[in-house]
PDB file of C-alpha atoms in Angstrom:
ATOM      1  CA  UNK F  19     144.089 130.042  52.576  1.00  0.00           C
ATOM      2  CA  UNK F  20     147.033 131.734  50.760  1.00  0.00           C
ATOM      3  CA  UNK F  21     148.281 128.567  49.113  1.00  0.00           C
ATOM      4  CA  UNK F  22     144.984 127.201  47.844  1.00  0.00           C
ATOM      5  CA  UNK F  23     143.156 129.734  45.684  1.00  0.00           C
ATOM      6  CA  UNK F  24     139.623 128.562  45.107  1.00  0.00           C
ATOM      7  CA  UNK F  25     139.666 126.374  48.242  1.00  0.00           C
ATOM      8  CA  UNK F  26     140.102 129.142  50.798  1.00  0.00           C
ATOM      9  CA  UNK F  27     136.523 128.902  52.110  1.00  0.00           C
ATOM     10  CA  UNK F  28     137.192 125.417  53.545  1.00  0.00           C
ATOM     11  CA  UNK F  29     139.949 126.462  55.994  1.00  0.00           C
ATOM     12  CA  UNK F  30     138.079 129.730  56.555  1.00  0.00           C
ATOM     13  CA  UNK F  31     135.043 127.892  57.931  1.00  0.00           C
ATOM     14  CA  UNK F  32     137.212 125.369  59.809  1.00  0.00           C
ATOM     15  CA  UNK F  33     138.980 128.214  61.627  1.00  0.00           C
ATOM     16  CA  UNK F  34     135.724 129.767  62.775  1.00  0.00           C
ATOM     17  CA  UNK F  35     134.240 126.397  63.777  1.00  0.00           C
ATOM     18  CA  UNK F  36     137.401 125.608  65.763  1.00  0.00           C
ATOM     19  CA  UNK F  37     137.188 128.992  67.497  1.00  0.00           C
ATOM     20  CA  UNK F  38     133.566 128.311  68.450  1.00  0.00           C
ATOM     21  CA  UNK F  39     134.435 124.823  69.774  1.00  0.00           C
ATOM     22  CA  UNK F  40     137.318 126.139  71.868  1.00  0.00           C
ATOM     23  CA  UNK F  41     135.145 128.895  73.330  1.00  0.00           C
ATOM     24  CA  UNK F  42     132.400 126.360  74.049  1.00  0.00           C
ATOM     25  CA  UNK F  43     134.828 124.181  76.011  1.00  0.00           C
ATOM     26  CA  UNK F  44     136.020 127.064  78.168  1.00  0.00           C
ATOM     27  CA  UNK F  45     134.269 130.416  78.062  1.00  0.00           C
ATOM     28  CA  UNK F  46     136.703 133.326  78.194  1.00  0.00           C
ATOM     29  CA  UNK F  47     136.177 136.820  79.575  1.00  0.00           C
ATOM     30  CA  UNK F  48     134.177 139.009  77.205  1.00  0.00           C
ATOM     31  CA  UNK F  49     137.207 141.196  76.346  1.00  0.00           C
ATOM     32  CA  UNK F  50     139.237 138.159  75.304  1.00  0.00           C
ATOM     33  CA  UNK F  51     136.379 136.770  73.208  1.00  0.00           C
ATOM     34  CA  UNK F  52     135.904 140.054  71.328  1.00  0.00           C
ATOM     35  CA  UNK F  53     139.672 140.351  70.791  1.00  0.00           C
ATOM     36  CA  UNK F  54     139.865 136.786  69.447  1.00  0.00           C
ATOM     37  CA  UNK F  55     136.925 137.487  67.145  1.00  0.00           C
ATOM     38  CA  UNK F  56     138.598 140.610  65.739  1.00  0.00           C
ATOM     39  CA  UNK F  57     141.964 138.866  65.298  1.00  0.00           C
ATOM     40  CA  UNK F  58     140.452 135.860  63.499  1.00  0.00           C
ATOM     41  CA  UNK F  59     138.299 138.136  61.335  1.00  0.00           C
ATOM     42  CA  UNK F  60     141.380 140.118  60.278  1.00  0.00           C
ATOM     43  CA  UNK F  61     143.632 137.091  59.766  1.00  0.00           C
ATOM     44  CA  UNK F  62     141.049 135.212  57.675  1.00  0.00           C
ATOM     45  CA  UNK F  63     139.760 138.315  55.963  1.00  0.00           C
ATOM     46  CA  UNK F  64     143.092 139.407  54.464  1.00  0.00           C
ATOM     47  CA  UNK F  65     143.551 136.375  52.165  1.00  0.00           C
ATOM     48  CA  UNK F  66     139.858 136.351  51.213  1.00  0.00           C
ATOM     49  CA  UNK F  67     139.996 140.023  50.265  1.00  0.00           C
ATOM     50  CA  UNK F  68     143.242 139.489  48.351  1.00  0.00           C
ATOM     51  CA  UNK F  69     141.762 136.615  46.358  1.00  0.00           C
ATOM     52  CA  UNK F  70     138.646 138.696  45.639  1.00  0.00           C
ATOM     53  CA  UNK F  71     140.822 141.543  44.303  1.00  0.00           C
ATOM     54  CA  UNK F  72     142.695 139.079  42.098  1.00  0.00           C
ATOM     55  CA  UNK F  73     139.387 137.776  40.724  1.00  0.00           C
ATOM     56  CA  UNK F  74     139.904 134.266  42.122  1.00  0.00           C
ATOM     57  CA  UNK F  75     136.667 134.501  44.098  1.00  0.00           C
ATOM     58  CA  UNK F  76     133.665 136.798  43.931  1.00  0.00           C
ATOM     59  CA  UNK F  77     133.470 139.746  46.284  1.00  0.00           C
ATOM     60  CA  UNK F  78     130.272 138.191  47.733  1.00  0.00           C
ATOM     61  CA  UNK F  79     132.520 135.629  49.452  1.00  0.00           C
ATOM     62  CA  UNK F  80     134.046 138.422  51.527  1.00  0.00           C
ATOM     63  CA  UNK F  81     130.670 139.109  53.171  1.00  0.00           C
ATOM     64  CA  UNK F  82     131.169 135.894  55.152  1.00  0.00           C
ATOM     65  CA  UNK F  83     133.782 137.642  57.297  1.00  0.00           C
ATOM     66  CA  UNK F  84     131.356 139.979  59.131  1.00  0.00           C
ATOM     67  CA  UNK F  85     128.687 137.239  59.036  1.00  0.00           C
ATOM     68  CA  UNK F  86     130.896 134.713  60.859  1.00  0.00           C
ATOM     69  CA  UNK F  87     132.028 137.414  63.284  1.00  0.00           C
ATOM     70  CA  UNK F  88     128.431 138.285  64.139  1.00  0.00           C
ATOM     71  CA  UNK F  89     127.496 134.608  64.532  1.00  0.00           C
ATOM     72  CA  UNK F  90     130.454 134.060  66.868  1.00  0.00           C
ATOM     73  CA  UNK F  91     129.535 137.106  68.993  1.00  0.00           C
ATOM     74  CA  UNK F  92     125.905 135.952  69.147  1.00  0.00           C
ATOM     75  CA  UNK F  93     127.139 132.573  70.400  1.00  0.00           C
ATOM     76  CA  UNK F  94     129.292 134.359  72.992  1.00  0.00           C
ATOM     77  CA  UNK F  95     126.238 136.322  74.136  1.00  0.00           C
ATOM     78  CA  UNK F  96     124.131 133.178  74.501  1.00  0.00           C
ATOM     79  CA  UNK F  97     126.887 131.308  76.346  1.00  0.00           C
ATOM     80  CA  UNK F  98     127.404 134.188  78.775  1.00  0.00           C
ATOM     81  CA  UNK F  99     123.654 134.424  79.386  1.00  0.00           C
ATOM     82  CA  UNK F 100     123.495 130.689  80.087  1.00  0.00           C
ATOM     83  CA  UNK F 101     126.464 130.880  82.468  1.00  0.00           C
ATOM     84  CA  UNK F 102     124.846 133.790  84.296  1.00  0.00           C
ATOM     85  CA  UNK F 103     121.548 131.874  84.543  1.00  0.00           C
ATOM     86  CA  UNK F 104     123.322 128.778  85.902  1.00  0.00           C
ATOM     87  CA  UNK F 105     125.160 130.886  88.463  1.00  0.00           C
ATOM     88  CA  UNK F 106     121.919 132.550  89.572  1.00  0.00           C
ATOM     89  CA  UNK F 107     120.251 129.154  89.908  1.00  0.00           C
ATOM     90  CA  UNK F 108     123.219 127.841  91.912  1.00  0.00           C
ATOM     91  CA  UNK F 109     123.129 130.852  94.241  1.00  0.00           C
ATOM     92  CA  UNK F 110     119.389 130.483  94.690  1.00  0.00           C
ATOM     93  CA  UNK F 111     119.740 126.756  95.444  1.00  0.00           C
ATOM     94  CA  UNK F 112     122.522 127.481  97.921  1.00  0.00           C
ATOM     95  CA  UNK F 113     120.426 130.134  99.685  1.00  0.00           C
ATOM     96  CA  UNK F 114     117.500 127.714  99.857  1.00  0.00           C
ATOM     97  CA  UNK F 115     119.780 124.990 101.197  1.00  0.00           C
ATOM     98  CA  UNK F 116     121.190 127.309 103.864  1.00  0.00           C
ATOM     99  CA  UNK F 117     117.706 128.506 104.826  1.00  0.00           C
ATOM    100  CA  UNK F 118     116.448 124.931 105.122  1.00  0.00           C
ATOM    101  CA  UNK F 119     119.478 123.933 107.174  1.00  0.00           C
ATOM    102  CA  UNK F 120     118.955 126.912 109.508  1.00  0.00           C
ATOM    103  CA  UNK F 121     115.262 126.102 109.799  1.00  0.00           C
ATOM    104  CA  UNK F 122     115.986 122.491 110.694  1.00  0.00           C
ATOM    105  CA  UNK F 123     118.616 123.593 113.216  1.00  0.00           C
ATOM    106  CA  UNK F 124     116.154 126.024 114.789  1.00  0.00           C
ATOM    107  CA  UNK F 125     113.453 123.361 115.008  1.00  0.00           C
ATOM    108  CA  UNK F 126     115.850 120.899 116.645  1.00  0.00           C
ATOM    109  CA  UNK F 127     117.107 123.457 119.158  1.00  0.00           C
ATOM    110  CA  UNK F 128     113.605 124.725 119.941  1.00  0.00           C
ATOM    111  CA  UNK F 129     112.275 121.211 120.445  1.00  0.00           C
ATOM    112  CA  UNK F 130     115.229 120.300 122.637  1.00  0.00           C
ATOM    113  CA  UNK F 131     114.955 123.460 124.734  1.00  0.00           C
ATOM    114  CA  UNK F 132     111.223 122.896 125.253  1.00  0.00           C
ATOM    115  CA  UNK F 133     111.712 119.489 126.831  1.00  0.00           C
ATOM    116  CA  UNK F 134     113.259 120.671 130.112  1.00  0.00           C
ATOM    117  CA  UNK F 135     110.656 123.336 131.046  1.00  0.00           C
ATOM    118  CA  UNK F 136     107.839 120.992 129.990  1.00  0.00           C
ATOM    119  CA  UNK F 137     109.245 118.230 132.218  1.00  0.00           C
ATOM    120  CA  UNK F 138     109.635 120.612 135.171  1.00  0.00           C
ATOM    121  CA  UNK F 139     106.145 122.050 134.711  1.00  0.00           C
ATOM    122  CA  UNK F 140     104.681 118.534 134.447  1.00  0.00           C
ATOM    123  CA  UNK F 141     106.360 117.525 137.712  1.00  0.00           C
ATOM    124  CA  UNK F 142     104.932 120.496 139.598  1.00  0.00           C
ATOM    125  CA  UNK F 143     101.459 120.053 138.061  1.00  0.00           C
ATOM    126  CA  UNK F 144     101.408 116.353 139.017  1.00  0.00           C
ATOM    127  CA  UNK F 145     102.540 117.228 142.532  1.00  0.00           C
ATOM    128  CA  UNK F 146      99.761 119.814 142.885  1.00  0.00           C
ATOM    129  CA  UNK F 147      97.151 117.376 141.621  1.00  0.00           C
ATOM    130  CA  UNK F 148      98.274 114.585 143.944  1.00  0.00           C
ATOM    131  CA  UNK F 149      98.769 116.689 147.081  1.00  0.00           C
ATOM    132  CA  UNK F 150      95.744 118.976 146.827  1.00  0.00           C
ATOM    133  CA  UNK F 151      92.371 118.164 148.364  1.00  0.00           C
ATOM    134  CA  UNK F 152      90.680 121.057 146.578  1.00  0.00           C
ATOM    135  CA  UNK F 153      88.635 119.698 143.678  1.00  0.00           C
ATOM    136  CA  UNK F 154      89.071 122.947 141.731  1.00  0.00           C
ATOM    137  CA  UNK F 155      92.868 122.764 141.994  1.00  0.00           C
ATOM    138  CA  UNK F 156      92.837 119.093 140.958  1.00  0.00           C
ATOM    139  CA  UNK F 157      90.706 119.950 137.932  1.00  0.00           C
ATOM    140  CA  UNK F 158      92.952 122.869 136.933  1.00  0.00           C
ATOM    141  CA  UNK F 159      96.099 120.752 137.351  1.00  0.00           C
ATOM    142  CA  UNK F 160      94.566 118.095 135.082  1.00  0.00           C
ATOM    143  CA  UNK F 161      93.940 120.720 132.405  1.00  0.00           C
ATOM    144  CA  UNK F 162      97.542 121.904 132.708  1.00  0.00           C
ATOM    145  CA  UNK F 163      98.822 118.329 132.370  1.00  0.00           C
ATOM    146  CA  UNK F 164      96.700 117.807 129.282  1.00  0.00           C
ATOM    147  CA  UNK F 165      98.128 120.936 127.673  1.00  0.00           C
ATOM    148  CA  UNK F 166     101.659 119.911 128.610  1.00  0.00           C
ATOM    149  CA  UNK F 167     101.042 116.554 126.961  1.00  0.00           C
ATOM    150  CA  UNK F 168     100.028 118.402 123.788  1.00  0.00           C
ATOM    151  CA  UNK F 169     103.218 120.456 123.973  1.00  0.00           C
ATOM    152  CA  UNK F 170     105.254 117.241 124.319  1.00  0.00           C
ATOM    153  CA  UNK F 171     103.576 115.797 121.252  1.00  0.00           C
ATOM    154  CA  UNK F 172     104.188 118.996 119.282  1.00  0.00           C
ATOM    155  CA  UNK F 173     107.835 119.000 120.357  1.00  0.00           C
ATOM    156  CA  UNK F 174     108.201 115.404 119.213  1.00  0.00           C
ATOM    157  CA  UNK F 175     106.520 116.204 115.910  1.00  0.00           C
ATOM    158  CA  UNK F 176     108.868 119.138 115.340  1.00  0.00           C
ATOM    159  CA  UNK F 177     111.864 116.856 115.861  1.00  0.00           C
ATOM    160  CA  UNK F 178     110.342 114.336 113.473  1.00  0.00           C
ATOM    161  CA  UNK F 179     109.757 117.112 110.932  1.00  0.00           C
ATOM    162  CA  UNK F 180     113.387 118.246 111.171  1.00  0.00           C
ATOM    163  CA  UNK F 181     114.573 114.672 110.692  1.00  0.00           C
ATOM    164  CA  UNK F 182     112.133 113.867 107.880  1.00  0.00           C
ATOM    165  CA  UNK F 183     114.164 115.671 105.209  1.00  0.00           C
ATOM    166  CA  UNK F 184     117.354 113.957 106.376  1.00  0.00           C
ATOM    167  CA  UNK F 185     116.179 110.459 105.495  1.00  0.00           C
ATOM    168  CA  UNK F 186     119.266 109.085 103.789  1.00  0.00           C
ATOM    169  CA  UNK F 187     119.090 105.418 104.661  1.00  0.00           C
ATOM    170  CA  UNK F 188     120.524 103.002 102.126  1.00  0.00           C
ATOM    171  CA  UNK F 189     119.081  99.842 103.617  1.00  0.00           C
ATOM    172  CA  UNK F 190     116.641  97.625 101.762  1.00  0.00           C
ATOM    173  CA  UNK F 191     113.258  97.956 103.455  1.00  0.00           C
ATOM    174  CA  UNK F 192     110.553  95.314 103.134  1.00  0.00           C
ATOM    175  CA  UNK F 193     107.511  97.590 103.114  1.00  0.00           C
ATOM    176  CA  UNK F 194     105.144  94.642 103.459  1.00  0.00           C
ATOM    177  CA  UNK F 195     106.763  93.606 106.742  1.00  0.00           C
ATOM    178  CA  UNK F 196     106.945  97.248 107.821  1.00  0.00           C
ATOM    179  CA  UNK F 197     103.240  97.817 107.152  1.00  0.00           C
ATOM    180  CA  UNK F 198     102.248  94.631 108.950  1.00  0.00           C
ATOM    181  CA  UNK F 199     104.362  95.601 111.979  1.00  0.00           C
ATOM    182  CA  UNK F 200     102.911  99.126 112.139  1.00  0.00           C
ATOM    183  CA  UNK F 201      99.335  97.836 111.924  1.00  0.00           C
ATOM    184  CA  UNK F 202     100.016  95.294 114.667  1.00  0.00           C
ATOM    185  CA  UNK F 203     101.529  97.981 116.900  1.00  0.00           C
ATOM    186  CA  UNK F 204      98.602 100.380 116.465  1.00  0.00           C
ATOM    187  CA  UNK F 205      95.821  97.786 116.790  1.00  0.00           C
ATOM    188  CA  UNK F 206      95.670  97.740 120.629  1.00  0.00           C
ATOM    189  CA  UNK F 207      95.700 101.542 121.026  1.00  0.00           C
ATOM    190  CA  UNK F 208      93.688 102.792 118.051  1.00  0.00           C
ATOM    191  CA  UNK F 209      90.321 102.106 119.622  1.00  0.00           C
ATOM    192  CA  UNK F 210      89.185 100.506 116.348  1.00  0.00           C
ATOM    193  CA  UNK F 211      90.349  97.681 114.086  1.00  0.00           C
ATOM    194  CA  UNK F 212      93.533  98.315 112.122  1.00  0.00           C
ATOM    195  CA  UNK F 213      93.916  95.878 109.227  1.00  0.00           C
ATOM    196  CA  UNK F 214      96.960  95.196 107.053  1.00  0.00           C
ATOM    197  CA  UNK F 215      96.724  93.956 103.470  1.00  0.00           C
ATOM    198  CA  UNK F 216     100.242  93.381 102.168  1.00  0.00           C
ATOM    199  CA  UNK F 217     102.113  91.924  99.211  1.00  0.00           C
ATOM    200  CA  UNK F 218     105.919  91.701  98.742  1.00  0.00           C
ATOM    201  CA  UNK F 219     107.641  94.968  97.839  1.00  0.00           C
ATOM    202  CA  UNK F 220     111.056  96.391  98.716  1.00  0.00           C
ATOM    203  CA  UNK F 221     112.527  99.878  98.608  1.00  0.00           C
ATOM    204  CA  UNK F 222     115.862 101.438  99.492  1.00  0.00           C
ATOM    205  CA  UNK F 223     115.557 104.016 102.237  1.00  0.00           C
ATOM    206  CA  UNK F 224     115.273 104.805 105.914  1.00  0.00           C
ATOM    207  CA  UNK F 225     112.977 102.315 107.625  1.00  0.00           C
ATOM    208  CA  UNK F 226     112.598 104.436 110.762  1.00  0.00           C
ATOM    209  CA  UNK F 227     111.478 107.494 108.769  1.00  0.00           C
ATOM    210  CA  UNK F 228     109.038 105.445 106.700  1.00  0.00           C
ATOM    211  CA  UNK F 229     107.561 104.050 109.891  1.00  0.00           C
ATOM    212  CA  UNK F 230     107.199 107.605 111.219  1.00  0.00           C
ATOM    213  CA  UNK F 231     105.299 108.566 108.062  1.00  0.00           C
ATOM    214  CA  UNK F 232     102.856 105.683 108.483  1.00  0.00           C
ATOM    215  CA  UNK F 233     102.443 106.555 112.169  1.00  0.00           C
ATOM    216  CA  UNK F 234     101.518 110.130 111.248  1.00  0.00           C
ATOM    217  CA  UNK F 235      98.912 108.982 108.713  1.00  0.00           C
ATOM    218  CA  UNK F 236      97.353 106.530 111.149  1.00  0.00           C
ATOM    219  CA  UNK F 237      97.325 109.114 113.934  1.00  0.00           C
ATOM    220  CA  UNK F 238      95.572 111.597 111.638  1.00  0.00           C
ATOM    221  CA  UNK F 239      92.975 108.987 110.720  1.00  0.00           C
ATOM    222  CA  UNK F 240      92.362 108.261 114.406  1.00  0.00           C
ATOM    223  CA  UNK F 241      92.377 111.870 115.593  1.00  0.00           C
ATOM    224  CA  UNK F 242      90.456 113.596 112.809  1.00  0.00           C
ATOM    225  CA  UNK F 243      87.900 110.963 111.800  1.00  0.00           C
ATOM    226  CA  UNK F 244      85.428 108.687 113.500  1.00  0.00           C
ATOM    227  CA  UNK F 245      86.209 105.920 111.056  1.00  0.00           C
ATOM    228  CA  UNK F 246      85.163 102.508 112.440  1.00  0.00           C
ATOM    229  CA  UNK F 247      88.290 100.902 110.971  1.00  0.00           C
ATOM    230  CA  UNK F 248      91.598 101.732 109.304  1.00  0.00           C
ATOM    231  CA  UNK F 249      93.222  99.723 106.522  1.00  0.00           C
ATOM    232  CA  UNK F 250      96.939  99.718 105.681  1.00  0.00           C
ATOM    233  CA  UNK F 251      98.086  98.330 102.347  1.00  0.00           C
ATOM    234  CA  UNK F 252     101.494  97.623 100.854  1.00  0.00           C
ATOM    235  CA  UNK F 253     101.999  96.235  97.372  1.00  0.00           C
ATOM    236  CA  UNK F 254     103.978  96.594  94.180  1.00  0.00           C
ATOM    237  CA  UNK F 255     102.643  98.490  91.174  1.00  0.00           C
ATOM    238  CA  UNK F 256     104.957  98.630  88.175  1.00  0.00           C
ATOM    239  CA  UNK F 257     108.240 100.190  89.261  1.00  0.00           C
ATOM    240  CA  UNK F 258     106.727 101.525  92.494  1.00  0.00           C
ATOM    241  CA  UNK F 259     106.147 100.223  95.969  1.00  0.00           C
ATOM    242  CA  UNK F 260     102.780 101.542  97.144  1.00  0.00           C
ATOM    243  CA  UNK F 261     101.744 102.223 100.748  1.00  0.00           C
ATOM    244  CA  UNK F 262      98.145 103.187 101.475  1.00  0.00           C
ATOM    245  CA  UNK F 263      96.314 104.284 104.610  1.00  0.00           C
ATOM    246  CA  UNK F 264      92.542 104.251 104.163  1.00  0.00           C
ATOM    247  CA  UNK F 265      89.807 105.259 106.593  1.00  0.00           C
ATOM    248  CA  UNK F 266      86.023 105.438 106.468  1.00  0.00           C
ATOM    249  CA  UNK F 267      85.697 108.990 107.727  1.00  0.00           C
ATOM    250  CA  UNK F 268      84.273 112.049 105.942  1.00  0.00           C
ATOM    251  CA  UNK F 269      86.692 111.543 103.051  1.00  0.00           C
ATOM    252  CA  UNK F 270      87.555 114.338 100.656  1.00  0.00           C
ATOM    253  CA  UNK F 271      84.803 116.566 102.068  1.00  0.00           C
ATOM    254  CA  UNK F 272      87.083 117.384 105.028  1.00  0.00           C
ATOM    255  CA  UNK F 273      89.813 118.671 102.725  1.00  0.00           C
ATOM    256  CA  UNK F 274      90.209 122.148 101.209  1.00  0.00           C
ATOM    257  CA  UNK F 275      88.825 122.763  97.735  1.00  0.00           C
ATOM    258  CA  UNK F 276      92.235 123.444  96.165  1.00  0.00           C
ATOM    259  CA  UNK F 277      93.632 121.081  93.501  1.00  0.00           C
ATOM    260  CA  UNK F 278      94.404 117.625  94.819  1.00  0.00           C
ATOM    261  CA  UNK F 279      98.168 117.748  94.289  1.00  0.00           C
ATOM    262  CA  UNK F 280      98.449 121.115  96.040  1.00  0.00           C
ATOM    263  CA  UNK F 281      96.737 120.201  99.276  1.00  0.00           C
ATOM    264  CA  UNK F 282      99.750 119.346 101.369  1.00  0.00           C
ATOM    265  CA  UNK F 283     100.188 122.817 102.895  1.00  0.00           C
ATOM    266  CA  UNK F 284      96.515 123.470 103.521  1.00  0.00           C
ATOM    267  CA  UNK F 285      96.028 119.970 104.805  1.00  0.00           C
ATOM    268  CA  UNK F 286      99.047 120.363 107.051  1.00  0.00           C
ATOM    269  CA  UNK F 287      97.488 123.438 108.622  1.00  0.00           C
ATOM    270  CA  UNK F 288      94.211 121.609 109.146  1.00  0.00           C
ATOM    271  CA  UNK F 289      95.619 118.288 110.330  1.00  0.00           C
ATOM    272  CA  UNK F 290      98.701 119.496 112.235  1.00  0.00           C
ATOM    273  CA  UNK F 291     102.290 118.661 111.453  1.00  0.00           C
ATOM    274  CA  UNK F 292     101.591 115.050 110.538  1.00  0.00           C
ATOM    275  CA  UNK F 293     101.136 115.467 106.793  1.00  0.00           C
ATOM    276  CA  UNK F 294     104.039 117.902 106.591  1.00  0.00           C
ATOM    277  CA  UNK F 295     106.254 115.225 108.140  1.00  0.00           C
ATOM    278  CA  UNK F 296     104.894 112.636 105.696  1.00  0.00           C
ATOM    279  CA  UNK F 297     105.602 114.952 102.764  1.00  0.00           C
ATOM    280  CA  UNK F 298     109.177 115.467 103.963  1.00  0.00           C
ATOM    281  CA  UNK F 299     109.811 111.716 104.307  1.00  0.00           C
ATOM    282  CA  UNK F 300     108.305 110.963 100.894  1.00  0.00           C
ATOM    283  CA  UNK F 301     110.294 113.728  99.173  1.00  0.00           C
ATOM    284  CA  UNK F 302     113.517 112.523 100.819  1.00  0.00           C
ATOM    285  CA  UNK F 303     112.885 109.060  99.324  1.00  0.00           C
ATOM    286  CA  UNK F 304     112.106 110.410  95.844  1.00  0.00           C
ATOM    287  CA  UNK F 305     108.491 109.297  96.098  1.00  0.00           C
ATOM    288  CA  UNK F 306     105.026 110.725  95.560  1.00  0.00           C
ATOM    289  CA  UNK F 307     102.218 111.549  97.990  1.00  0.00           C
ATOM    290  CA  UNK F 308      98.632 111.407  96.769  1.00  0.00           C
ATOM    291  CA  UNK F 309      95.187 111.848  98.294  1.00  0.00           C
ATOM    292  CA  UNK F 310      91.988 110.363  96.952  1.00  0.00           C
ATOM    293  CA  UNK F 311      88.584 109.079  97.848  1.00  0.00           C
ATOM    294  CA  UNK F 312      88.293 105.485  99.016  1.00  0.00           C
ATOM    295  CA  UNK F 313      85.606 103.058  97.876  1.00  0.00           C
ATOM    296  CA  UNK F 314      84.306 103.044 101.419  1.00  0.00           C
ATOM    297  CA  UNK F 315      83.640 106.781 101.124  1.00  0.00           C
ATOM    298  CA  UNK F 316      86.570 107.772 103.325  1.00  0.00           C
ATOM    299  CA  UNK F 317      90.007 109.109 102.495  1.00  0.00           C
ATOM    300  CA  UNK F 318      92.866 107.131 100.984  1.00  0.00           C
ATOM    301  CA  UNK F 319      96.389 108.521 101.352  1.00  0.00           C
ATOM    302  CA  UNK F 320      98.878 106.877  99.000  1.00  0.00           C
ATOM    303  CA  UNK F 321     102.663 106.877  99.223  1.00  0.00           C
ATOM    304  CA  UNK F 322     104.525 105.729  96.094  1.00  0.00           C
ATOM    305  CA  UNK F 323     108.208 104.888  96.472  1.00  0.00           C
ATOM    306  CA  UNK F 324     110.685 103.682  93.813  1.00  0.00           C
ATOM    307  CA  UNK F 325     111.282  99.942  94.057  1.00  0.00           C
ATOM    308  CA  UNK F 326     114.715  98.704  95.048  1.00  0.00           C
ATOM    309  CA  UNK F 327     116.813  97.733  92.015  1.00  0.00           C
ATOM    310  CA  UNK F 328     116.896  94.044  92.889  1.00  0.00           C
ATOM    311  CA  UNK F 329     113.123  94.052  93.404  1.00  0.00           C
ATOM    312  CA  UNK F 330     112.581  95.211  89.802  1.00  0.00           C
ATOM    313  CA  UNK F 331     113.903  91.896  88.489  1.00  0.00           C
ATOM    314  CA  UNK F 332     111.467  89.869  90.561  1.00  0.00           C
ATOM    315  CA  UNK F 333     108.106  88.827  89.069  1.00  0.00           C
ATOM    316  CA  UNK F 334     105.095  90.862  90.101  1.00  0.00           C
TER     317      UNK F 334
END
């Protein structure tokens, strides 16, 4: 800047741009940034002022010194705000992660601790029912056994819920074969026909968790509807593998009136833990869960999962 009168604005701007780049690569403490700004402003301002006094440049050129200083400090302010926002987001995510981990640990421990007293109580209730000749006692023991069976199912669902978010399988899952197997397994116990309509589709994930999700949807259809039949579908649609469970029950009329995409919590309260487990499995696989009316008038629950990479290259 001293040696090139008339060209001093070029190195002047390069110095400030370099300072901004260096600060952008590694943000310094605020005191250091202000000090650097003052030092650079003084060092670059002296030759500019000298050249202005000598008439080499107009005095208007000197106004760039405070302008560049202000611009640099504004950049520092924005960078520090962004860093603070990122840190807050990281702390919030960490707190949420810790809370979720503690919740899952509590659910696992609670479910595990429930098993022993339920087993003991079931043994005594069965003994009372078998050994008693009093019809009233037999009837009461049967009621107790029924309630204990519900507690066992709830305990199992809680364990499934805790495990749903941990689905980290990296195996390639043939969802067509999975759907066909699930339908075949449920057919003898559903009390109604369970059909499977499948086409080839593969995803990367946890086959056991995906099977649990389908089980929950089928169990909800059996428990909460009087549908004469249940249909399971698996097929490929674009870059997605689609799983559907459709019944011929009351359909969307049995669901809350909130927006369709926001029904998971309300539906979970109405239909037990099943849909909450399904939501956890789908989220862990990076998929989508949707609810809609079926052509038959019932409810169609759709799970969309990203196709496996090697499946994308295959023809539809």
